[in-house]
Coordinates of C-alpha atoms in Angstrom, one line a residue:
Chain A
M1 CA 1.2 59.8 219.4
L2 CA 4.1 58.7 217.3
S3 CA 3.1 58.1 213.4
E4 CA 3.8 54.4 212.0
T5 CA 7.2 55.8 210.5
E6 CA 8.2 57.4 213.8
A7 CA 7.4 54.3 215.8
L8 CA 9.5 52.2 213.3
A9 CA 12.5 54.6 213.2
A10 CA 12.6 54.4 217.2
Q11 CA 12.5 50.7 217.1
V12 CA 15.3 50.6 214.3
K13 CA 17.7 52.8 216.3
L14 CA 17.3 50.3 219.5
L15 CA 18.0 47.4 217.1
L16 CA 20.5 48.4 214.7
D17 CA 22.7 51.1 216.6
Q18 CA 25.5 52.6 214.6
T19 CA 24.5 50.7 211.3
W20 CA 21.3 52.5 211.2
S21 CA 20.9 55.1 208.1
P22 CA 17.8 56.8 206.9
E23 CA 18.6 54.9 203.6
R24 CA 18.2 51.6 205.0
L25 CA 14.9 52.5 207.1
A26 CA 13.5 54.1 203.8
L27 CA 14.0 50.7 201.8
A28 CA 12.6 48.5 204.5
A29 CA 9.8 50.8 206.0
P30 CA 7.0 50.2 203.2
V31 CA 7.6 46.2 203.4
I32 CA 7.3 46.1 207.3
H33 CA 4.3 48.6 207.1
R34 CA 2.6 46.2 205.1
V35 CA 3.4 42.8 206.6
R36 CA 2.6 44.5 210.3
R37 CA -0.6 45.8 209.0
N38 CA -1.7 42.6 207.2
L39 CA -0.7 40.3 210.1
A40 CA -2.5 42.8 212.8
A41 CA -5.7 42.4 210.5
L42 CA -5.6 38.5 211.0
P43 CA -7.7 37.1 213.8
A44 CA -5.9 36.6 217.0
L45 CA -5.9 33.0 217.6
G46 CA -5.5 32.7 221.3
D47 CA -4.6 29.2 222.3
V48 CA -3.8 27.8 219.1
H49 CA -0.3 26.2 219.5
P50 CA 2.5 27.8 216.9
A51 CA 3.8 25.5 214.4
V52 CA 7.2 24.4 215.5
A53 CA 10.0 25.4 213.0
Y54 CA 12.0 22.2 213.5
N55 CA 9.2 20.0 213.3
M56 CA 7.5 20.8 210.1
G57 CA 8.2 17.5 208.4
K58 CA 7.3 15.6 211.5
D59 CA 4.3 17.5 211.6
A60 CA 3.2 17.3 208.2
A61 CA 3.4 13.6 208.0
Q62 CA 1.5 13.0 211.2
S63 CA -1.9 13.0 209.7
Chain B
M1 CA 23.5 11.5 168.9
S2 CA 23.9 14.7 171.1
L3 CA 25.0 13.8 174.4
T4 CA 23.9 17.1 175.9
E5 CA 20.6 16.4 174.6
L6 CA 20.0 13.3 176.8
T7 CA 18.1 13.1 180.2
V8 CA 19.8 11.3 183.1
T9 CA 17.8 8.5 182.3
A10 CA 18.7 8.3 178.8
L11 CA 22.6 9.2 179.8
A12 CA 22.8 6.5 182.2
A13 CA 21.6 4.1 179.3
A14 CA 24.0 5.4 176.7
L15 CA 26.8 5.2 179.2
R16 CA 26.0 1.4 180.0
A17 CA 25.4 0.5 176.4
R18 CA 29.0 1.7 175.8
Q19 CA 27.7 4.3 173.2
A20 CA 29.9 7.2 175.5
S21 CA 32.3 7.1 177.9
V22 CA 32.1 9.2 181.0
P23 CA 35.1 11.6 180.1
E24 CA 33.3 12.0 176.5
V25 CA 30.2 13.3 178.5
I26 CA 32.0 15.7 180.7
E27 CA 34.0 16.7 177.8
A28 CA 30.7 17.5 175.7
Y29 CA 29.2 19.3 178.8
L30 CA 32.4 21.7 179.5
A31 CA 32.5 22.5 175.8
R32 CA 28.6 23.7 175.7
I33 CA 29.3 25.6 178.8
A34 CA 32.3 27.3 177.5
A35 CA 30.4 27.9 174.1
V36 CA 26.8 28.8 175.4
D37 CA 27.0 30.1 179.1
P38 CA 28.9 33.4 178.8
P39 CA 25.6 35.4 177.9
I40 CA 23.3 33.3 180.2
N41 CA 25.8 33.1 183.3
S42 CA 24.5 30.1 184.8
F43 CA 27.5 29.2 186.6
I44 CA 29.6 30.9 189.1
T45 CA 32.5 28.2 189.1
V46 CA 33.1 25.4 186.7
A47 CA 34.9 22.6 188.1
A48 CA 36.5 21.2 185.1
D49 CA 39.4 19.6 186.8
S50 CA 37.9 18.0 189.3
A51 CA 35.0 16.7 187.2
R52 CA 37.5 15.5 184.4
A53 CA 39.3 13.5 187.1
A54 CA 36.1 12.1 188.5
A55 CA 34.9 11.2 185.1
R56 CA 38.3 9.0 184.4
A57 CA 37.6 7.3 187.8
A58 CA 34.1 6.6 187.1
Q59 CA 34.8 5.4 183.7
A60 CA 37.8 3.0 185.3
E61 CA 35.1 1.7 187.6
L62 CA 32.4 1.1 184.9
D63 CA 35.1 -0.9 182.8
G64 CA 36.1 -2.8 185.8
G65 CA 32.3 -3.7 186.5
H66 CA 31.7 -1.5 189.4
D67 CA 28.2 0.4 188.6
R68 CA 27.3 2.6 191.2
G69 CA 23.7 2.9 189.7
P70 CA 22.0 5.2 187.2
L71 CA 23.6 8.5 188.3
H72 CA 27.2 6.9 187.7
G73 CA 29.1 9.3 185.5
V74 CA 26.2 11.6 185.3
P75 CA 27.1 15.2 185.5
I76 CA 25.2 17.4 187.9
G77 CA 25.3 21.2 188.5
L78 CA 25.0 22.2 192.5
K79 CA 23.4 25.6 193.3
D80 CA 26.2 27.7 195.0
L81 CA 24.5 27.5 198.5
I82 CA 25.5 23.8 198.8
E83 CA 28.9 23.4 200.3
T84 CA 31.5 21.5 198.2
A85 CA 35.0 20.4 199.8
G86 CA 37.7 22.2 197.6
I87 CA 35.2 24.0 195.6
R88 CA 34.5 27.6 196.5
T89 CA 31.0 28.0 197.8
T90 CA 29.9 31.5 197.6
G91 CA 26.2 31.7 198.3
G92 CA 26.3 34.5 195.5
S93 CA 27.7 36.7 198.2
K94 CA 30.5 39.1 198.9
I95 CA 30.7 37.9 202.4
L96 CA 31.6 34.3 201.4
A97 CA 33.4 35.0 197.9
D98 CA 36.5 33.4 198.9
H99 CA 34.7 30.7 201.0
V100 CA 36.4 27.2 200.1
P101 CA 34.7 24.3 202.3
T102 CA 36.5 21.4 203.6
E103 CA 33.6 18.9 203.6
D104 CA 30.6 18.2 201.2
A105 CA 27.4 18.8 202.1
V106 CA 25.5 15.8 203.1
V107 CA 23.5 15.6 199.8
V108 CA 26.7 16.2 197.8
A109 CA 28.3 13.2 199.4
R110 CA 25.2 11.0 198.8
L111 CA 25.2 11.9 195.0
K112 CA 29.1 11.4 194.5
A113 CA 28.4 8.0 196.3
A114 CA 25.9 7.3 193.5
G115 CA 28.3 8.2 191.0
A116 CA 27.3 11.7 189.9
I117 CA 29.9 14.0 189.1
V118 CA 29.9 17.8 190.3
I119 CA 30.4 20.1 186.9
G120 CA 29.9 23.6 188.8
K121 CA 28.6 25.7 190.9
T122 CA 25.2 27.6 189.6
N123 CA 24.3 31.2 190.2
T124 CA 21.8 32.1 192.9
H125 CA 20.1 35.1 194.3
E126 CA 22.4 36.4 197.1
F127 CA 22.1 33.9 199.8
A128 CA 18.9 32.7 198.2
F129 CA 17.0 35.5 199.4
G130 CA 14.8 36.5 196.3
P131 CA 13.2 35.3 193.1
T132 CA 15.1 37.1 190.5
T133 CA 18.8 35.6 190.3
D134 CA 19.8 39.3 189.5
N135 CA 22.9 39.2 191.6
P136 CA 25.0 42.5 192.2
H137 CA 28.0 40.2 193.1
T138 CA 27.9 37.5 190.6
G139 CA 26.1 39.1 187.8
R140 CA 22.7 38.4 186.5
T141 CA 21.6 34.9 185.2
R142 CA 19.5 35.5 181.9
N143 CA 16.8 33.1 180.9
P144 CA 17.7 31.1 177.9
W145 CA 14.3 31.7 176.3
N146 CA 14.8 35.2 176.3
L147 CA 17.9 36.8 177.5
E148 CA 16.0 39.9 178.6
C149 CA 13.9 38.1 181.0
I150 CA 14.7 36.6 184.2
P151 CA 15.2 32.8 185.0
G152 CA 13.5 33.2 188.2
G153 CA 15.2 32.1 191.6
S154 CA 16.6 31.8 193.9
S155 CA 17.9 28.9 192.0
G156 CA 18.1 30.9 188.7
G157 CA 21.4 29.6 187.6
S158 CA 20.2 25.7 188.0
G159 CA 17.2 26.2 186.2
A160 CA 19.0 28.0 183.2
A161 CA 21.8 25.7 183.3
V162 CA 19.4 22.6 182.9
A163 CA 17.2 24.4 180.1
A164 CA 20.3 25.4 178.2
R165 CA 21.5 21.9 178.4
L166 CA 24.5 22.8 180.4
A167 CA 23.8 20.0 182.7
P168 CA 21.4 17.4 182.5
A169 CA 20.4 17.8 186.2
A170 CA 21.1 20.5 188.9
L171 CA 20.3 20.9 192.6
G172 CA 18.3 24.0 193.9
T173 CA 16.9 24.8 197.5
D174 CA 13.4 25.8 197.8
T175 CA 12.5 27.9 200.9
G176 CA 9.1 29.9 199.1
G177 CA 9.5 28.6 195.7
S178 CA 13.2 28.8 195.0
I179 CA 13.2 25.5 192.8
R180 CA 9.7 25.6 191.4
V181 CA 9.9 29.2 190.3
P182 CA 13.2 29.1 187.8
A183 CA 11.9 25.4 186.7
A184 CA 8.7 27.4 185.6
L185 CA 10.1 30.1 184.0
C186 CA 12.9 27.9 182.5
G187 CA 10.9 25.2 181.4
T188 CA 12.4 22.4 183.3
V189 CA 10.9 20.2 186.0
G190 CA 11.5 21.3 189.7
Y191 CA 10.8 19.2 192.4
K192 CA 10.6 20.2 196.2
P193 CA 10.5 16.8 198.2
S194 CA 8.9 17.0 201.4
Y195 CA 10.3 18.8 204.2
G196 CA 13.0 16.6 206.0
L197 CA 13.6 14.0 203.3
S198 CA 16.7 15.8 202.0
S199 CA 19.7 16.9 204.5
R200 CA 20.2 20.3 204.7
R201 CA 23.7 19.8 206.7
G202 CA 26.0 22.0 204.6
V203 CA 23.8 23.9 202.7
F204 CA 23.6 27.6 203.7
S205 CA 20.3 28.5 205.4
L206 CA 17.5 31.0 204.5
A207 CA 14.9 30.1 207.0
W208 CA 15.4 26.8 208.6
S209 CA 11.6 25.7 208.9
T210 CA 11.1 25.7 205.3
D211 CA 14.5 25.2 203.4
T212 CA 14.4 21.9 201.4
V213 CA 16.8 20.6 198.8
G214 CA 15.7 19.3 195.6
P215 CA 16.5 18.8 192.0
L216 CA 15.7 20.6 188.7
T217 CA 15.6 18.1 185.6
R218 CA 14.4 17.7 182.3
S219 CA 12.0 14.8 183.6
V220 CA 9.8 13.7 186.1
A221 CA 11.6 10.5 186.3
D222 CA 14.9 12.1 186.4
A223 CA 13.8 14.3 189.5
A224 CA 12.6 11.0 191.3
L225 CA 16.3 9.4 190.8
I226 CA 18.2 12.3 191.9
T227 CA 16.2 12.6 195.0
R228 CA 16.2 9.1 195.7
A229 CA 19.9 9.0 195.7
M230 CA 20.3 12.1 197.9
A231 CA 17.4 11.3 200.7
G232 CA 17.9 9.8 204.0
Y233 CA 17.7 10.6 207.6
D234 CA 20.6 12.8 209.1
A235 CA 20.5 12.8 212.9
E236 CA 22.1 16.1 212.7
D237 CA 19.9 18.1 210.8
P238 CA 17.0 18.8 213.1
G239 CA 14.4 18.9 210.3
S240 CA 15.1 15.6 209.1
W241 CA 12.3 13.1 208.8
P242 CA 13.2 9.9 210.7
G243 CA 10.3 7.9 209.8
A244 CA 9.7 6.0 206.6
H245 CA 10.5 7.4 203.5
P246 CA 8.0 7.2 200.6
D247 CA 9.0 5.3 197.5
L248 CA 11.0 7.5 195.0
T249 CA 11.2 4.9 192.3
P250 CA 10.8 6.9 189.2
P251 CA 7.1 6.4 188.4
R252 CA 5.7 4.9 184.9
A253 CA 3.5 7.4 183.2
G254 CA -0.1 5.4 183.3
R255 CA -3.8 6.2 183.4
L256 CA -4.9 8.3 186.4
D257 CA -8.4 6.8 187.3
G258 CA -9.3 7.0 191.0
V259 CA -7.2 10.2 191.0
R260 CA -8.7 13.3 192.3
V261 CA -7.1 16.8 191.8
G262 CA -8.0 19.7 193.9
I263 CA -7.9 23.3 193.0
P264 CA -7.6 25.3 196.3
Q265 CA -9.9 27.9 197.0
P266 CA -9.5 31.1 197.2
L267 CA -5.9 30.7 195.9
G268 CA -7.8 29.2 192.7
Q269 CA -9.2 32.5 191.9
T270 CA -5.7 34.6 191.8
P271 CA -5.8 36.5 188.6
L272 CA -3.5 35.4 186.0
H273 CA -1.8 36.2 183.0
P274 CA -4.2 34.9 180.2
E275 CA -1.9 32.8 178.5
V276 CA -1.3 31.0 182.2
G277 CA -4.7 30.6 182.5
E278 CA -5.4 28.9 179.3
A279 CA -2.4 26.8 179.7
I280 CA -3.7 25.7 183.0
E281 CA -7.0 24.9 181.9
R282 CA -5.4 22.4 179.1
A283 CA -3.6 20.7 181.8
I284 CA -6.7 20.1 184.0
V285 CA -8.5 18.8 180.5
T286 CA -5.5 16.5 180.3
L287 CA -5.8 15.0 183.6
Q288 CA -9.4 14.5 183.1
Q289 CA -8.8 12.6 180.0
L290 CA -6.3 10.5 182.0
G291 CA -9.2 9.7 184.4
A292 CA -8.7 12.0 186.9
T293 CA -11.5 13.8 188.7
V294 CA -10.8 17.8 189.4
E295 CA -12.9 19.5 191.9
D296 CA -12.5 22.7 194.2
V297 CA -11.3 22.5 197.6
E298 CA -11.5 25.1 200.3
I299 CA -8.5 26.0 202.1
P300 CA -9.3 29.6 203.3
A301 CA -5.6 30.2 205.3
T302 CA -4.1 30.4 201.7
A303 CA -5.3 33.8 201.3
T304 CA -3.2 35.3 203.8
A305 CA -0.2 32.4 203.3
F306 CA 2.1 35.2 201.8
D307 CA 2.2 37.3 204.6
V308 CA 2.3 34.7 207.1
W309 CA 5.4 33.1 205.2
T310 CA 7.1 36.6 204.9
T311 CA 7.0 37.0 208.5
I312 CA 8.3 33.6 209.3
V313 CA 11.0 33.3 206.5
F314 CA 12.3 37.0 206.9
S315 CA 12.6 36.7 210.8
E316 CA 14.7 33.4 210.4
A317 CA 16.7 34.9 207.7
A318 CA 17.5 37.8 209.7
T319 CA 18.3 35.7 212.7
Y320 CA 20.7 33.3 210.4
H321 CA 22.5 36.6 208.9
E322 CA 22.8 38.3 212.7
R323 CA 26.6 38.5 212.6
W324 CA 27.1 39.4 209.2
L325 CA 24.3 42.1 209.4
K326 CA 26.3 43.5 212.6
E327 CA 29.8 43.3 211.0
R328 CA 29.5 43.7 207.3
P329 CA 26.2 45.3 206.3
Q330 CA 27.6 47.2 203.4
D331 CA 28.6 44.1 201.8
Y332 CA 25.1 42.9 201.0
G333 CA 23.3 44.0 197.9
P334 CA 20.6 46.7 198.5
D335 CA 17.7 44.1 197.6
V336 CA 18.7 41.5 200.2
L337 CA 19.6 44.1 202.8
Y338 CA 16.1 45.4 203.0
K339 CA 14.7 42.1 203.4
L340 CA 17.0 41.1 206.5
D341 CA 16.5 44.5 208.0
V342 CA 12.4 43.9 207.8
G343 CA 13.2 40.6 209.4
Q344 CA 15.2 42.4 212.1
M345 CA 12.4 44.6 213.0
L346 CA 9.4 42.0 213.1
L347 CA 8.7 41.4 216.7
A348 CA 8.5 38.0 218.3
T349 CA 4.7 38.1 218.6
E350 CA 4.3 38.7 214.9
Y351 CA 6.6 35.6 214.2
L352 CA 4.6 33.5 216.7
K353 CA 1.2 34.8 215.4
A354 CA 2.6 33.9 212.0
Q355 CA 3.3 30.5 213.4
Q356 CA -0.2 30.1 214.8
H357 CA -1.6 30.8 211.5
R358 CA 0.8 28.6 209.8
A359 CA -0.6 25.9 211.9
V360 CA -4.4 26.7 210.8
L361 CA -3.0 26.3 207.3
V362 CA -1.1 23.3 207.8
A363 CA -4.3 21.6 209.0
Q364 CA -6.4 23.0 206.3
C365 CA -3.9 21.5 203.7
R366 CA -3.9 18.2 205.3
A367 CA -7.6 18.1 205.6
A368 CA -7.9 18.9 201.6
L369 CA -5.4 16.5 200.8
Q370 CA -7.3 13.6 202.9
R371 CA -9.9 14.2 200.1
C372 CA -7.7 14.9 197.2
T373 CA -4.3 12.9 195.9
V374 CA -2.8 16.4 194.7
L375 CA -3.5 20.1 194.7
L376 CA -3.1 22.0 191.4
T377 CA -2.4 25.7 190.9
P378 CA -0.1 27.6 188.2
T379 CA 3.4 27.7 189.3
T380 CA 3.5 31.4 188.6
T381 CA 0.9 34.0 187.9
A382 CA 2.7 35.0 184.6
P383 CA 5.5 34.0 182.3
A384 CA 9.1 34.9 182.8
P385 CA 9.1 39.2 183.5
R386 CA 11.8 41.2 181.8
F387 CA 14.7 42.4 184.3
N388 CA 13.6 45.3 186.4
Q389 CA 10.0 44.7 185.5
D390 CA 8.0 45.8 188.7
T391 CA 4.6 44.4 187.8
V392 CA 3.0 41.7 185.4
Q393 CA 0.0 41.8 183.9
T394 CA -3.1 39.8 184.8
T395 CA -6.7 39.7 183.9
A396 CA -7.5 41.9 186.7
G397 CA -4.7 44.4 186.3
P398 CA -1.1 44.6 187.3
R399 CA 0.2 42.6 190.0
T400 CA 4.1 43.0 191.8
T401 CA 6.3 40.7 190.2
R402 CA 7.5 39.4 193.6
D403 CA 3.7 38.2 194.6
A404 CA 3.4 37.1 191.0
L405 CA 6.4 34.6 191.4
L406 CA 5.8 33.3 195.1
A407 CA 2.1 33.4 195.8
F408 CA 1.3 29.9 194.5
P409 CA 4.6 28.2 195.8
C410 CA 4.9 29.5 199.1
P411 CA 1.9 28.4 200.9
F412 CA 3.3 24.7 200.7
N413 CA 6.8 25.8 202.2
L414 CA 4.7 26.4 205.1
C415 CA 3.2 23.1 205.1
G416 CA 6.3 21.1 204.4
F417 CA 4.2 19.0 201.6
P418 CA 6.3 18.1 198.4
A419 CA 5.3 20.2 195.4
L420 CA 6.5 20.0 191.8
S421 CA 6.5 22.2 188.6
L422 CA 5.9 20.9 185.3
P423 CA 6.3 22.6 182.0
C424 CA 2.8 22.6 180.3
G425 CA 3.6 24.9 177.3
L426 CA 5.1 28.0 175.9
S427 CA 3.7 31.5 175.5
S428 CA 3.0 33.3 172.3
E429 CA 6.3 35.1 173.2
G430 CA 7.9 31.8 173.2
L431 CA 8.2 31.6 177.3
P432 CA 7.6 28.8 179.5
L433 CA 4.4 28.0 181.2
A434 CA 4.0 25.8 184.2
V435 CA 1.5 24.0 186.3
H436 CA 2.2 23.2 189.8
L437 CA 1.3 20.1 191.6
V438 CA 1.2 19.8 195.5
G439 CA 1.5 16.3 197.1
G440 CA 0.0 15.1 200.6
P441 CA 2.0 14.7 203.8
M442 CA 5.1 12.6 202.9
G443 CA 3.0 12.0 199.6
D444 CA 5.9 12.2 197.1
D445 CA 5.1 9.0 195.6
A446 CA 1.7 9.7 194.6
L447 CA 2.6 13.1 193.4
L448 CA 5.4 12.0 191.3
R449 CA 3.0 9.4 189.6
V450 CA 0.4 12.3 188.7
A451 CA 3.3 14.3 187.2
A452 CA 4.7 11.6 185.2
A453 CA 1.5 10.9 183.7
L454 CA 0.6 14.5 183.0
E455 CA 4.0 14.9 181.7
S456 CA 3.5 12.0 179.2
A457 CA 0.2 13.4 177.9
L458 CA 1.7 16.9 177.3
S459 CA 4.1 18.1 174.4
P460 CA 7.7 18.0 175.9
L461 CA 9.3 21.6 175.2
P462 CA 11.9 22.2 172.6
A463 CA 15.4 23.3 173.5
P464 CA 15.4 26.9 174.2
T465 CA 15.6 29.2 171.1
H466 CA 18.7 31.4 172.7
T467 CA 20.9 28.0 173.0
P468 CA 22.7 27.4 169.8
Q469 CA 23.5 23.9 169.3
T470 CA 26.9 22.6 169.9

């Protein structure tokens, strides 16, 4: 099994190609780990429809 | 009479009473910027020539009987994220250091049509992606109350400029608190209108689903005046609100009988710097003395809103910046590049899960604001931190500076609801403290009314100590 950092490094290599550097990963890794862990801890919401990015003002106004 | 001490409302009255001319106003501000701004660094570009030309034209119109309204002849600063025809617009970046737009952003065109005069472009955290305005490309903006402290961000130049009397008002943008945080730390009013009221066309995006343009001013009435002038449906901004707009007439301060103020929980239990907590308690007592009732309201989703906001905003920002990230990653400052990298690494499923939880938060906030007229929190957990200060002190120990600055504002960007930061005193170190009010869906009118009443009952802040009179 890959460690959390190894898994992230694999993803970064796929994503950033030649521009990837260990320094960039080192800066981003703590934040992505924290956000990912916290998101994973949130309950799965199944059929709850995601908010729609372009519709927030309309959605907010339609109470 | 010191022209640079006047609010927008007072300046408009002085111009109409012929107590000053528009060119005199512009010259007073240009002189003050030259004298006071160098250590503060609130402006990236001072538009002296175009402001002088606009002032002469504005005065000629007034002399000829053509009055464009209360902003006629009033100078305004613009965050350098907002495009201005013929005036460099950098986004606080190296990437756009030489970018000179050919058109004004819609909000700029509307303010100019109302008679406002662009006096300059204010500093910002690089591409608005951070709360400190400690910018490696354009220099750090310093807080006029203490030059060792951050002004907040990302609209830190606008906050510092208004506080230091370098402009009577300035525009900022708010994606997670970027108007309200600098307003709080610099002691100005900062108003994030409802999402969709002000067009973002011609404004660099940070995150499409939360970006909002709004004013930083020295009074609630001024914030309403400026927003009323620039608001309006724009068919070319997909987030623009096509329905009826709330009444943005500057409200009169009055009693608040019948107003219900909600303290959102568990957000309201967030540990605070002790002096912030005391200031908020005083604001609550003041609201009660004005006739409002104050009660707790449950909004459980606020507990996880910060991670939801981070996921959505970082993902959207990385998408907006995709081309430059591939072609010019070396041209970003390190603190912005790592956040964009985080955004690139988040998964589509994580973005959508965050949007699901956002929908839950919106529903809970809407329910709370059907019971309450406004919600109340502090704007920030602590007064302005020093540069490079990683944590701030609270009654429960240290908290990271980023969390301390964004935890209260960002949930209400996810909702799109209007929100306003209002000064409510000074700390023992002489730093501004601020209360944060949130209105219901398109409830800007009620929000402004409560804010104006509270403002009138609180003592106004003096001018910042580090801004000599000129």
